[in-house]
Coordinates of C-alpha atoms and ligand atoms in Angstrom, one line a residue:
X135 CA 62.9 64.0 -6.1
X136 CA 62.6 68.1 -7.3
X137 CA 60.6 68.3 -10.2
X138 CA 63.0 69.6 -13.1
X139 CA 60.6 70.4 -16.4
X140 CA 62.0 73.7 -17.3
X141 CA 59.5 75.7 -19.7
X142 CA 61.6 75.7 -23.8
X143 CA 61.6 79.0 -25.3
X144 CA 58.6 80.4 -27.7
X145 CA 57.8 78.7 -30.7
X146 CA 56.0 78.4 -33.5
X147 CA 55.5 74.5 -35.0
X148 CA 53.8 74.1 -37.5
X149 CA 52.8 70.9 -38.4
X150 CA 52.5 69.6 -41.7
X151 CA 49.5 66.6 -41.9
X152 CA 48.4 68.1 -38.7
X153 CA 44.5 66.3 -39.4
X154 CA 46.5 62.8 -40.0
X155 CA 46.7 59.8 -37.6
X156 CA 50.5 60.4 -36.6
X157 CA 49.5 64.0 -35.2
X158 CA 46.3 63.1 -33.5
X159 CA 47.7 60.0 -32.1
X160 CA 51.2 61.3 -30.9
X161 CA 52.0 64.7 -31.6
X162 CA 49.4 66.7 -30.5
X163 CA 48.1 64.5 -27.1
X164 CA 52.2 65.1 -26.5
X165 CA 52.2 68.5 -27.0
X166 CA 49.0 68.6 -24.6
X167 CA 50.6 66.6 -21.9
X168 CA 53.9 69.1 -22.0
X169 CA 51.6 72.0 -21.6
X170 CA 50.0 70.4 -18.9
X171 CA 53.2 69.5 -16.8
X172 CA 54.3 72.8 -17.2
X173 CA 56.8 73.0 -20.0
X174 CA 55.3 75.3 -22.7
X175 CA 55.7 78.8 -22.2
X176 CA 53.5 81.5 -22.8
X177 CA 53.6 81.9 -25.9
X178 CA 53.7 78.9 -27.8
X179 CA 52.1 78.5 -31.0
X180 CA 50.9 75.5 -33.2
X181 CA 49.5 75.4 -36.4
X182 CA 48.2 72.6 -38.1
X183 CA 48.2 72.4 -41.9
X184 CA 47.1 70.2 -44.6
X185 CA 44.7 69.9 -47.6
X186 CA 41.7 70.2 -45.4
X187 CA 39.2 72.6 -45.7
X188 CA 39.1 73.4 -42.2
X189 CA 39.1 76.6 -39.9
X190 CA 40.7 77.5 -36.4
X191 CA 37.6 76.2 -34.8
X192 CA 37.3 73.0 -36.3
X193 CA 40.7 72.0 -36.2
X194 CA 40.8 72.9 -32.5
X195 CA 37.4 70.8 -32.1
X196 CA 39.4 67.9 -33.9
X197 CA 42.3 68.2 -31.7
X198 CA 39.9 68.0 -28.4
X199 CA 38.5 65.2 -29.9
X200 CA 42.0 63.4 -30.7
X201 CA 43.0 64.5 -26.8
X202 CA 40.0 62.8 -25.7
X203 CA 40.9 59.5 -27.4
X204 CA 44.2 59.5 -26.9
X205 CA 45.8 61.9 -24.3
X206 CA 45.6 59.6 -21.9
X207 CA 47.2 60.0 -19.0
X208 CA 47.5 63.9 -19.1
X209 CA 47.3 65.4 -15.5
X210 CA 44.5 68.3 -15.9
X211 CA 41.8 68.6 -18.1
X212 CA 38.8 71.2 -18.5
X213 CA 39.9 75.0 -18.3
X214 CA 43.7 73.8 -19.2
X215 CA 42.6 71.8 -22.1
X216 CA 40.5 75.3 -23.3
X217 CA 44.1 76.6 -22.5
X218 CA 45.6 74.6 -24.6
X219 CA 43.5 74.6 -27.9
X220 CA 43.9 78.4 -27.9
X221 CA 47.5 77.9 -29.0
X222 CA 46.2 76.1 -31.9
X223 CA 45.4 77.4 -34.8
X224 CA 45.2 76.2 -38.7
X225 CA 45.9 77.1 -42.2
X226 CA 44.6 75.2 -46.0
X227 CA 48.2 74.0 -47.7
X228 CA 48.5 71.8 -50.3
X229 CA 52.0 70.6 -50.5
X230 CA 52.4 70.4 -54.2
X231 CA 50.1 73.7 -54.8
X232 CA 51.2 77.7 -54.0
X233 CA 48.0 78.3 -52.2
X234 CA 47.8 79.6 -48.7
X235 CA 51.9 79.1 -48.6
X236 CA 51.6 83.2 -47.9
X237 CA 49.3 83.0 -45.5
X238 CA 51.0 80.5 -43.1
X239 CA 54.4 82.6 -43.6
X240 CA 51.8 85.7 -42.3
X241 CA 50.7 83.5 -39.3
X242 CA 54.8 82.9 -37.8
X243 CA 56.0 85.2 -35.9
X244 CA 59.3 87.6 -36.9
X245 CA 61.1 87.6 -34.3
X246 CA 64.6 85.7 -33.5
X247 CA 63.2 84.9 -30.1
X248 CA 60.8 82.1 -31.3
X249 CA 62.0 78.9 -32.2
X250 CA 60.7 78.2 -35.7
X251 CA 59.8 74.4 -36.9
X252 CA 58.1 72.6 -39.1
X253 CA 56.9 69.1 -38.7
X254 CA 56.9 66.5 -41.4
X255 CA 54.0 64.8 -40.6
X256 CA 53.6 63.7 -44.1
X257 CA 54.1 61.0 -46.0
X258 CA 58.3 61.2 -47.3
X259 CA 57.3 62.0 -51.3
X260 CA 55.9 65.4 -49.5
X261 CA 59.0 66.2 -47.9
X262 CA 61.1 67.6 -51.0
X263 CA 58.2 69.4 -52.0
X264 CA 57.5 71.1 -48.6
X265 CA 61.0 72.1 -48.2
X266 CA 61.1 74.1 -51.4
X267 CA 58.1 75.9 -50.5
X268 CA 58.8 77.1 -47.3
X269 CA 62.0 78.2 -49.0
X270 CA 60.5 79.9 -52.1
X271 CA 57.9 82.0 -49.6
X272 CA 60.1 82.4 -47.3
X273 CA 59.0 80.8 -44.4
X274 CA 62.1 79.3 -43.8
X275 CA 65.2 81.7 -41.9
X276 CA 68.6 81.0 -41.3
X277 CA 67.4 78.6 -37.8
X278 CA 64.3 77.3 -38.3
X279 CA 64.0 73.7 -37.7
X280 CA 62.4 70.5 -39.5
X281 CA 61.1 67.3 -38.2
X282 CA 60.9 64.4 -40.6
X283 CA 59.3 61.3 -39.8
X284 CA 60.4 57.8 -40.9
X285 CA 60.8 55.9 -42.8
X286 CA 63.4 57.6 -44.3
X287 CA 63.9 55.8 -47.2
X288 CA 63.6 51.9 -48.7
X289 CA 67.0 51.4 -49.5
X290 CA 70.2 53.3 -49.9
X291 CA 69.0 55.2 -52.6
X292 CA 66.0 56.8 -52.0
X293 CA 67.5 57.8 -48.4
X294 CA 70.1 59.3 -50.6
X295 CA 67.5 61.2 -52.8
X296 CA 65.4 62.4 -49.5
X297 CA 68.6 63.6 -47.8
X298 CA 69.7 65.3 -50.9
X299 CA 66.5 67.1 -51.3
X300 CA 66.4 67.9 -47.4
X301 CA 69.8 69.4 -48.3
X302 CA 68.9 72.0 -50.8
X303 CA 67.1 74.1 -48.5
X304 CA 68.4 73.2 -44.9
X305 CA 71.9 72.4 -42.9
X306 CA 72.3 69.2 -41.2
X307 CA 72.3 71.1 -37.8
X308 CA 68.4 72.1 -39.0
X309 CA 67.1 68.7 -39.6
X310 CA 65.7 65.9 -37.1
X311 CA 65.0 63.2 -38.4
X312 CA 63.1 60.7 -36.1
X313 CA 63.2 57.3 -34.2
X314 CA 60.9 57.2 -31.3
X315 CA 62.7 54.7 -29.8
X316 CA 65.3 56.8 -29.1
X317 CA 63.2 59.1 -27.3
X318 CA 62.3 56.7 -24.5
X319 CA 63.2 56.8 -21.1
X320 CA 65.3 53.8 -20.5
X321 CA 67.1 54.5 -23.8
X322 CA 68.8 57.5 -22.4
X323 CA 69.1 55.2 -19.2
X324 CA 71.5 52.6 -20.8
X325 CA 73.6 55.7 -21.8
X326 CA 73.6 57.1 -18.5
X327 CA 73.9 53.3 -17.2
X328 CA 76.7 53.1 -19.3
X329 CA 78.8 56.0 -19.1
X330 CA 77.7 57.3 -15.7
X331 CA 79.1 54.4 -13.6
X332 CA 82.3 52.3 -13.3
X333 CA 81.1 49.4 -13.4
X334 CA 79.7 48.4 -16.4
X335 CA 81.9 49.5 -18.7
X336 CA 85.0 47.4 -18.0
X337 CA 83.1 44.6 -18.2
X338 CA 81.2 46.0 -22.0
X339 CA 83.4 43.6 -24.4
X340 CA 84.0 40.6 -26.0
X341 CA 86.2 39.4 -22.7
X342 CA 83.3 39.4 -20.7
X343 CA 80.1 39.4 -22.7
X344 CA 78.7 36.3 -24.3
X345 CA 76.2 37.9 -26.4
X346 CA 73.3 40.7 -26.8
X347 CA 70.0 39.7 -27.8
X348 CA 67.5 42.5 -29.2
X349 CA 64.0 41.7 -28.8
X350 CA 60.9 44.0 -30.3
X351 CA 57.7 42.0 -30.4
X352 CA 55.1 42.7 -31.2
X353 CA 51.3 41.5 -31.0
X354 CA 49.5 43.7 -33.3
X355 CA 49.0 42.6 -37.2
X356 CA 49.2 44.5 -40.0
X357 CA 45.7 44.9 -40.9
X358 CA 44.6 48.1 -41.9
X359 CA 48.3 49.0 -43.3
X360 CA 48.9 45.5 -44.7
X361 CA 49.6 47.2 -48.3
X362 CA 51.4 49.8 -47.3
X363 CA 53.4 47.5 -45.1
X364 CA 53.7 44.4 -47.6
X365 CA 56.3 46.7 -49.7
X366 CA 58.4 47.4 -46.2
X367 CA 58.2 44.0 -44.3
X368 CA 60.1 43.8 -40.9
X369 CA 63.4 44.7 -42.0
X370 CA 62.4 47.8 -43.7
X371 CA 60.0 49.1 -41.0
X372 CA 61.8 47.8 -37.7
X373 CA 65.9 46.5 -38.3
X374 CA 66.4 49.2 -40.0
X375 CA 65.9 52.2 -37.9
X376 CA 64.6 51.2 -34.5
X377 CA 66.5 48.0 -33.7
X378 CA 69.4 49.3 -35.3
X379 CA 69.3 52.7 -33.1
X380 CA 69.2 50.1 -30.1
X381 CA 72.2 48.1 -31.6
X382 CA 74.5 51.8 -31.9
X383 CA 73.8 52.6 -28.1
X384 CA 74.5 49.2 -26.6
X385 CA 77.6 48.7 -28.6
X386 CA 79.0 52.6 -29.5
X387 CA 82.4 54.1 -27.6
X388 CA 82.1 56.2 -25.3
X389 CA 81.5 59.7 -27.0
X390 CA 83.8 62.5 -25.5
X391 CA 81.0 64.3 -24.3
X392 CA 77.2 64.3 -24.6
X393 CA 76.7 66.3 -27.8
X394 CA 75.2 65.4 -31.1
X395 CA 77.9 65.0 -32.8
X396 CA 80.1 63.4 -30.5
X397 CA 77.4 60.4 -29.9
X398 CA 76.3 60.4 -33.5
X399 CA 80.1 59.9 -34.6
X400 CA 80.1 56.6 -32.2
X401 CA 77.3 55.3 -33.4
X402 CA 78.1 55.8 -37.4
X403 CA 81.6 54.0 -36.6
X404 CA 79.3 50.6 -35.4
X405 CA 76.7 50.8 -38.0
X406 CA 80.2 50.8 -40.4
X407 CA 81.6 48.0 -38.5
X408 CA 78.5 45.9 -39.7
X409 CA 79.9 42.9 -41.2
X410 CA 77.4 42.0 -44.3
X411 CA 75.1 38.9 -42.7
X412 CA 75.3 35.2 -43.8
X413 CA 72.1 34.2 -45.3
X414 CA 71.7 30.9 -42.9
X415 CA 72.0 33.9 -39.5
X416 CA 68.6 34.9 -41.2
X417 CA 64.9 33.8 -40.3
X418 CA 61.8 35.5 -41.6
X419 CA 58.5 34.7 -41.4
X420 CA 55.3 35.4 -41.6
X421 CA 52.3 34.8 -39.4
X422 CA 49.2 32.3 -40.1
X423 CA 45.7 32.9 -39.5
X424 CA 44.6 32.1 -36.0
X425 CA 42.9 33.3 -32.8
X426 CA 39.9 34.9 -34.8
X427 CA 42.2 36.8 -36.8
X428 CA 43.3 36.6 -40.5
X429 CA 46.7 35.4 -41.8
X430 CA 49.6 37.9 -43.1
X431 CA 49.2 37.3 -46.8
X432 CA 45.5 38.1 -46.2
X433 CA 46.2 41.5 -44.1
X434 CA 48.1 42.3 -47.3
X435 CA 45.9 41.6 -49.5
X436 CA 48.7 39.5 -51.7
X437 CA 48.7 36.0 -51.6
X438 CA 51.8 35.7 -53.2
X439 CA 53.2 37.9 -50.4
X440 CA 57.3 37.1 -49.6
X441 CA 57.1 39.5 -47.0
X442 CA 58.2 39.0 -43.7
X443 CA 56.3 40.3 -40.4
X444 CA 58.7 38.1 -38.5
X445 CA 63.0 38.9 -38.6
X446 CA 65.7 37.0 -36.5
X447 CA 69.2 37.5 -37.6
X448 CA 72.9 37.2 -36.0
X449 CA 74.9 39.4 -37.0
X450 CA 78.6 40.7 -36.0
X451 CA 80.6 44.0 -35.2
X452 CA 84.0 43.9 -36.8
X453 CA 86.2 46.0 -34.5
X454 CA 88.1 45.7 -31.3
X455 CA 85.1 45.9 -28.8
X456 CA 83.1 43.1 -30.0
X457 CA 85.1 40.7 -32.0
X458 CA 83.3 37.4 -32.2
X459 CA 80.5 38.3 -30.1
X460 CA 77.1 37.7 -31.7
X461 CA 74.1 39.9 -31.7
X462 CA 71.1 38.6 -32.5
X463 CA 68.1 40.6 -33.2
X464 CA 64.6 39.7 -33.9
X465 CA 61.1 41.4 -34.4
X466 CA 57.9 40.7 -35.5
X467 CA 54.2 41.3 -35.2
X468 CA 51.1 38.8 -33.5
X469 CA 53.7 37.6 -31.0
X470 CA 52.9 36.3 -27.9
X471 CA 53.1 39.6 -26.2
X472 CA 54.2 43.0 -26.6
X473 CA 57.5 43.1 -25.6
X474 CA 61.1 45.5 -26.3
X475 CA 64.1 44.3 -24.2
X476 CA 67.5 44.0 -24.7
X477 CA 69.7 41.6 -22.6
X478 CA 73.5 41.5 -22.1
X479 CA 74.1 38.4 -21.4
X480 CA 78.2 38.0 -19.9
X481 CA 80.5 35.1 -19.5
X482 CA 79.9 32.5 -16.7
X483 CA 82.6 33.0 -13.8
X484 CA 86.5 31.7 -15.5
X485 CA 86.3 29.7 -12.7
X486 CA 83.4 28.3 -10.2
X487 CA 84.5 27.6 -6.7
X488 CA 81.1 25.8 -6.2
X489 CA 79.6 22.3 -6.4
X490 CA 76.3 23.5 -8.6
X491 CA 73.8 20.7 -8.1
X492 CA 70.8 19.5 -9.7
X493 CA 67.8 21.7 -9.7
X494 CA 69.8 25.0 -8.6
X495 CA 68.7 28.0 -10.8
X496 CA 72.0 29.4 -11.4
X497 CA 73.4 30.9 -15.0
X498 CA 75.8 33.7 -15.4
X499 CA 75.0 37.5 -15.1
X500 CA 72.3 39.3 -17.2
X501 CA 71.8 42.9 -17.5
X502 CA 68.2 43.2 -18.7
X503 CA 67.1 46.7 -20.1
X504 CA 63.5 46.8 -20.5
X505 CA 61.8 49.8 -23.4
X506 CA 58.5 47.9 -22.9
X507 CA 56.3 47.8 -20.9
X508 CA 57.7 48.7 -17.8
X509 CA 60.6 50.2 -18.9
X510 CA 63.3 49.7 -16.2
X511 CA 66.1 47.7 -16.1
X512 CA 67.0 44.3 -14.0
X513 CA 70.5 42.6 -13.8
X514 CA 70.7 38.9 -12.5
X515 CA 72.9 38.2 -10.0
X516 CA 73.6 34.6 -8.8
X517 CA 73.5 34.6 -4.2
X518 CA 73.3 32.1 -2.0
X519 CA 70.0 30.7 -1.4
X520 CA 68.6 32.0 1.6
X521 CA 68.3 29.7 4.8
X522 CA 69.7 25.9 5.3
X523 CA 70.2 23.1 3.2
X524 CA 74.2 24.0 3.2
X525 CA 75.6 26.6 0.1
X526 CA 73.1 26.3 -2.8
X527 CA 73.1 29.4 -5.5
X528 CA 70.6 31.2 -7.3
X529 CA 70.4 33.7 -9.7
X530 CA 67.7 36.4 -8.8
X531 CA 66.8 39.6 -10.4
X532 CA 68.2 42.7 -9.2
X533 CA 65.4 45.1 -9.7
X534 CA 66.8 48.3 -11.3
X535 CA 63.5 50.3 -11.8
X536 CA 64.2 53.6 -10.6
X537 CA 60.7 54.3 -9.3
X538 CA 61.5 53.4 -5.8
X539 CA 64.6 55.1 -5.4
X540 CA 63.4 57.7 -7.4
X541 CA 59.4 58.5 -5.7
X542 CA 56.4 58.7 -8.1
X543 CA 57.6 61.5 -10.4
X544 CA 59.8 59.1 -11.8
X545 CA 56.9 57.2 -13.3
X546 CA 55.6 60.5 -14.8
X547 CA 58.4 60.9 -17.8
X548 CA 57.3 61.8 -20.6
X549 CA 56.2 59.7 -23.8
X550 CA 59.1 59.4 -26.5
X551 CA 57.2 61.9 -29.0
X552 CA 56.9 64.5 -26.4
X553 CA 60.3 64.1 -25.2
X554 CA 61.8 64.4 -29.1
X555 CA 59.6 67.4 -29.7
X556 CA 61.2 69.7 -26.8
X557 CA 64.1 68.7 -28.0
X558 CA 63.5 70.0 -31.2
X559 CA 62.5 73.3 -30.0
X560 CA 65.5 73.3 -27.4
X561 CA 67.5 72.6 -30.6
X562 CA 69.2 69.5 -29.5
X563 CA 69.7 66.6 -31.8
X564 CA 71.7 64.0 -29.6
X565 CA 68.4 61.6 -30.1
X566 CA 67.7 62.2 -34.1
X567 CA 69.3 60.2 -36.5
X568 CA 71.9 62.3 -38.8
X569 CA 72.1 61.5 -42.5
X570 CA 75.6 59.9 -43.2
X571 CA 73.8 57.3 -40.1
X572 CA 70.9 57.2 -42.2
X573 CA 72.6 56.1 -45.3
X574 CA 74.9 53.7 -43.6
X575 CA 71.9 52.0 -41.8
X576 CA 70.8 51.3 -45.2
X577 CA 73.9 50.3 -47.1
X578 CA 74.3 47.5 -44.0
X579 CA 70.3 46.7 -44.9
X580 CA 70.2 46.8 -48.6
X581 CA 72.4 44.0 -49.2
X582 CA 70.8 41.2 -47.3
X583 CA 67.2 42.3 -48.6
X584 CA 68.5 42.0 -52.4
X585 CA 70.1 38.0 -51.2
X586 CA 67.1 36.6 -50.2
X587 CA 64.9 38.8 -53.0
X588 CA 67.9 36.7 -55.5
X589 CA 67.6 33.5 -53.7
X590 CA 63.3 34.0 -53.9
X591 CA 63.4 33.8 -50.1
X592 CA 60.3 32.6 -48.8
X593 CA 59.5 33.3 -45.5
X594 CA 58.7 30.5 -42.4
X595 CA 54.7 30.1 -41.4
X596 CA 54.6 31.1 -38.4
X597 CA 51.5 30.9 -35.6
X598 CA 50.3 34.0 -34.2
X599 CA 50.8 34.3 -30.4
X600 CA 53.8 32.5 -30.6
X601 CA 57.6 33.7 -30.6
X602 CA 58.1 32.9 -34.4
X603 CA 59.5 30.9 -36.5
X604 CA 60.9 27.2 -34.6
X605 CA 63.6 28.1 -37.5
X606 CA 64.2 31.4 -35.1
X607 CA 64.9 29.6 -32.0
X608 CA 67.1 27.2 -33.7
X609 CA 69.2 30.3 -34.9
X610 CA 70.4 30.2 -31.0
X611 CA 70.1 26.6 -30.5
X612 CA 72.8 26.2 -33.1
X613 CA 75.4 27.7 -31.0
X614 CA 73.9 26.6 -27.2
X615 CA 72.1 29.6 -26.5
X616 CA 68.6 30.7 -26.2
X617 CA 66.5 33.7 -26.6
X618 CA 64.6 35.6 -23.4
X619 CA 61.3 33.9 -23.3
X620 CA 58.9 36.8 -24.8
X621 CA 56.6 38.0 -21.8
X622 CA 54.6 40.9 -20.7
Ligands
NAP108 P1 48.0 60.0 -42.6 O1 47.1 59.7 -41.5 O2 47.8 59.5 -44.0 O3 48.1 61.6 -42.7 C1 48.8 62.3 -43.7 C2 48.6 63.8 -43.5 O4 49.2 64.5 -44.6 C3 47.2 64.2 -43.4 O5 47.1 65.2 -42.4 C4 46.9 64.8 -44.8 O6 45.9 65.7 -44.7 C5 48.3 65.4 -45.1 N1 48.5 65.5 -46.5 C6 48.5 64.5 -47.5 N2 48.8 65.0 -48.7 C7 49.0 66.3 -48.5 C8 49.4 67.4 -49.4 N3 49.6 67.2 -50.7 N4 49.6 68.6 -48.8 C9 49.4 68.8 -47.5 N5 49.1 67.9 -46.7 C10 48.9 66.6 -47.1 O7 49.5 59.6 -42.3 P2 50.2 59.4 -40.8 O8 49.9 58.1 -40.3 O9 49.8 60.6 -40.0 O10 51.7 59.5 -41.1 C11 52.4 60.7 -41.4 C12 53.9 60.4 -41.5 O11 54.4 59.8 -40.3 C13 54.2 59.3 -42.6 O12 55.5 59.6 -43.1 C14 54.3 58.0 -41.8 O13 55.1 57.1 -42.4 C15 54.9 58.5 -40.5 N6 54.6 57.7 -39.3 C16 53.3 57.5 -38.9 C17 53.1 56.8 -37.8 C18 51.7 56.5 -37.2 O14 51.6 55.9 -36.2 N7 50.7 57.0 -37.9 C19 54.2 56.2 -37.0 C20 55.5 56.5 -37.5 C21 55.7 57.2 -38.6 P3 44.9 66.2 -45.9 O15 44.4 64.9 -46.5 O16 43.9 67.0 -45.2 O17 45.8 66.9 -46.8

């Protein structure tokens, strides 16, 4: 395979919160690894700001440091990483002050050539302020770009407020609003999957699928966030955005083409197609103590805590496509590994022509698309058993990971973050969430949060290392199905 990274044009991003754990952790080891395969072109600039009193040097010396504990994985090091930090550089903003506002607007560059953006790296009651500042100095022109992180929003109406104050000073075709998930590599895969071949999409509704089970688990906890996260809980921080991005893409139309709007239009039409969700298609729980480490309610610090860390729901898409196919989603954290998959699981053959016996491994076809680990995809397909012993089936994997077909550069993509970023500065928003999505993500959500908040909901123990709630098995059990056992 012919390496394709083709350089973006010449930019200047400034991220905001550029000392905080989002931009060490992601952004800037990103940024790194694109500079390293090739794709930044002379001339890129980054500048870091916050409320730290730092200079040039010392923010380069902590973004060395942050490369060094988490760039992992970039090809070169040494004279490129010296390379690299020279396109840094750093300016002393407070958000909700007028100090060194001038400055930074001094630092960018005036000319229509370079791609201007602004990262968000902040928490969301900073983004309204930030986006009347870099209007009032006029940092912002007619194209520059802003990145905002999630979560966007708690509920309907503070997404409302956030996109409404994102408004005021920018287009919609300016902002790009997040979800990594969107920015991985098999992602993109199920659309190509999808819309590339024949022969899926005949077979993509309710006459041949059975059901689609989402799966992100999870096996971290929530210590050192429990507070923060004890006001979100699993259906604010993961149904919401990331699990309902996967739930759009598996179940949208075809889009027209592959543009922004066109795909963003699909998906708006299935998060409205939502039907609201009956309270007993709804597990949450909550993880004990065990395995050396503490329980949920202590993470958070509230032992009172209703919170989930653990969601499993069914829910339906009201429209032609999918009438009275289930989707069941679930997600939670200390799980028994960290796993993201979502399966398609299709009807068993109308008719079978074969004597199954006992003990033959045979169940209908699967298509398994795997986020992670090993992103790739696998579809089960039932053959003949090899050798004698007369015409016994099984159902064996068909392994769809491209890397073999595909040589070793197809194992070198790059990480969601990086990917999302040059798409920023190529000025594509196909994989950012627009703001009528946004908003009807949350109108779906808001509703079944306020019914079990009304009906004092509490959630189901559950033990860590586990796959949740029994409650959350049952959920399938209940209509003769199961979920994929969790796995690495
Ligand atoms: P963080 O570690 O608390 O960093 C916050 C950053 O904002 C720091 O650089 C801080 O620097 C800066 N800041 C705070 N108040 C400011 C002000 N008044 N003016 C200017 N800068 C200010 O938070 P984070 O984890 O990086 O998260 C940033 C955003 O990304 C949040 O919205 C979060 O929800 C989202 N996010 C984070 C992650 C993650 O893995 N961390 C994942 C997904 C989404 P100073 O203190 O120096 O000003």
């Amino acid at each position: 395979m012919v390496s394709r990274v083709i350089p973006v044009d010449r930019f200047d991003l400034v991220i905001f919160g550029g000392t905080g754990d989002l931009a060490r952790r992601k952004i800037l080891p990103g940024l790194y690894r694109r500079f390293c395969a090739g794709q930044m072109p002379d001339g890129a600039r980054i500048i870091g700001a916050a409320r730290s009193d730092l200079d040039r040097g010392a923010f380069q010396d902590m973004v060395r440091d942050a490369i060094t504990e988490f760039g992992t994985g970039a090809p070169c090091e040494g004279a490129t990483l010296d390379d690299f930090l020279e396109t840094l550089d750093y300016m002393r903003v407070d958000a909700r002050g007028e100090d060194g506002w001038d400055a930074l607007k001094d630092m960018l560059r005036d000319d229509s050539d370079v791609v201007r953006a602004f990262y968000f790296s902040v928490g969301p009651g900073l983004f309204g302020d930030i986006a009347a500042r870099l209007q009032s100095h006029g940092l912002a022109t007619e194209d520059s770009r802003v990145v905002v992180e999630k979560p966007f929003g708690r509920d309907l109406g503070s997404a409302r407020a956030l996109n409404a104050d994102l408004a005021q000073h920018f287009r919609e075709d300016q902002i790009y609003r997040i979800d990594h998930y969107l920015g991985k590599e098999t992602v993109q895969n199920l659309m190509a999957v999808r819309f590339g071949n024949v022969l899926f999409e005949p077979l993509w509704n309710a006459q041949f699928v059975d059901h689609i089970q989402i799966t992100v688990a999870e096996t971290v906890s929530v210590e050192g966030r429990g507070a923060y996260y004890d006001k979100s809980g699993a259906m604010r921080d993961m149904v919401q955005n990331h699990l309902m991005q996967l739930l759009c893409l598996i179940a949208m139309e075809p889009p027209s083409r592959f543009d922004p709007d066109a795909v963003r239009d699909e998906k708006l039409k299935v998060i409205r197609a939502l039907a609201p969700v009956e309270p007993h298609h709804i597990v949450r729980g909550q993880y004990e103590a065990g395995g050396g480490v503490a329980s949920y309610r202590d993470h958070a610090e509230n032992p009172k805590s209703f919170t989930e860390s653990f969601i499993a729901l069914r829910c339906h898409i009201e429209n032609w496509r999918w009438a009275g196919v289930p989707f069941y989603l679930r997600t939670g954290k200390r799980m028994k590994a960290r796993m993201s998959e979502i399966t398609v699981v299709f009807k068993p053959t109308r008719h079978s022509i074969f004597d199954i016996g006992e003990g033959e491994d045979v169940h209908s076809n699967m298509l398994h698309i795997r986020l992670q680990p090993n992103e790739g995809m696998t579809l089960d397909v039932t053959i003949k058993e090899p050798g004698p012993g007369g015409m016994r089936l099984v159902t064996v994997p068909l392994d769809m990971t491209f890397s073999e077909a595909l040589g070793p550069e197809a194992e070198d993509v790059p990480d969601a973050y990086e990917r999302l970023i040059m798409d920023v500065i190529r000025g594509n928003q196909t994989l950012f969430m627009r703001g009528d999505e946004v908003e009807a993500a949350w109108a779906w959500t808001d509703p079944i949060i306020a019914g079990w908040e009304a009906r004092a909901d509490v959630p189901k123990p559950y033990e860590p290392g586990s796959s949740g709630p029994e409650d959350a098995l049952m959920l399938m059990h209940r209509d003769g199905r199961r979920w994929r056992e969790i796995k690495a």
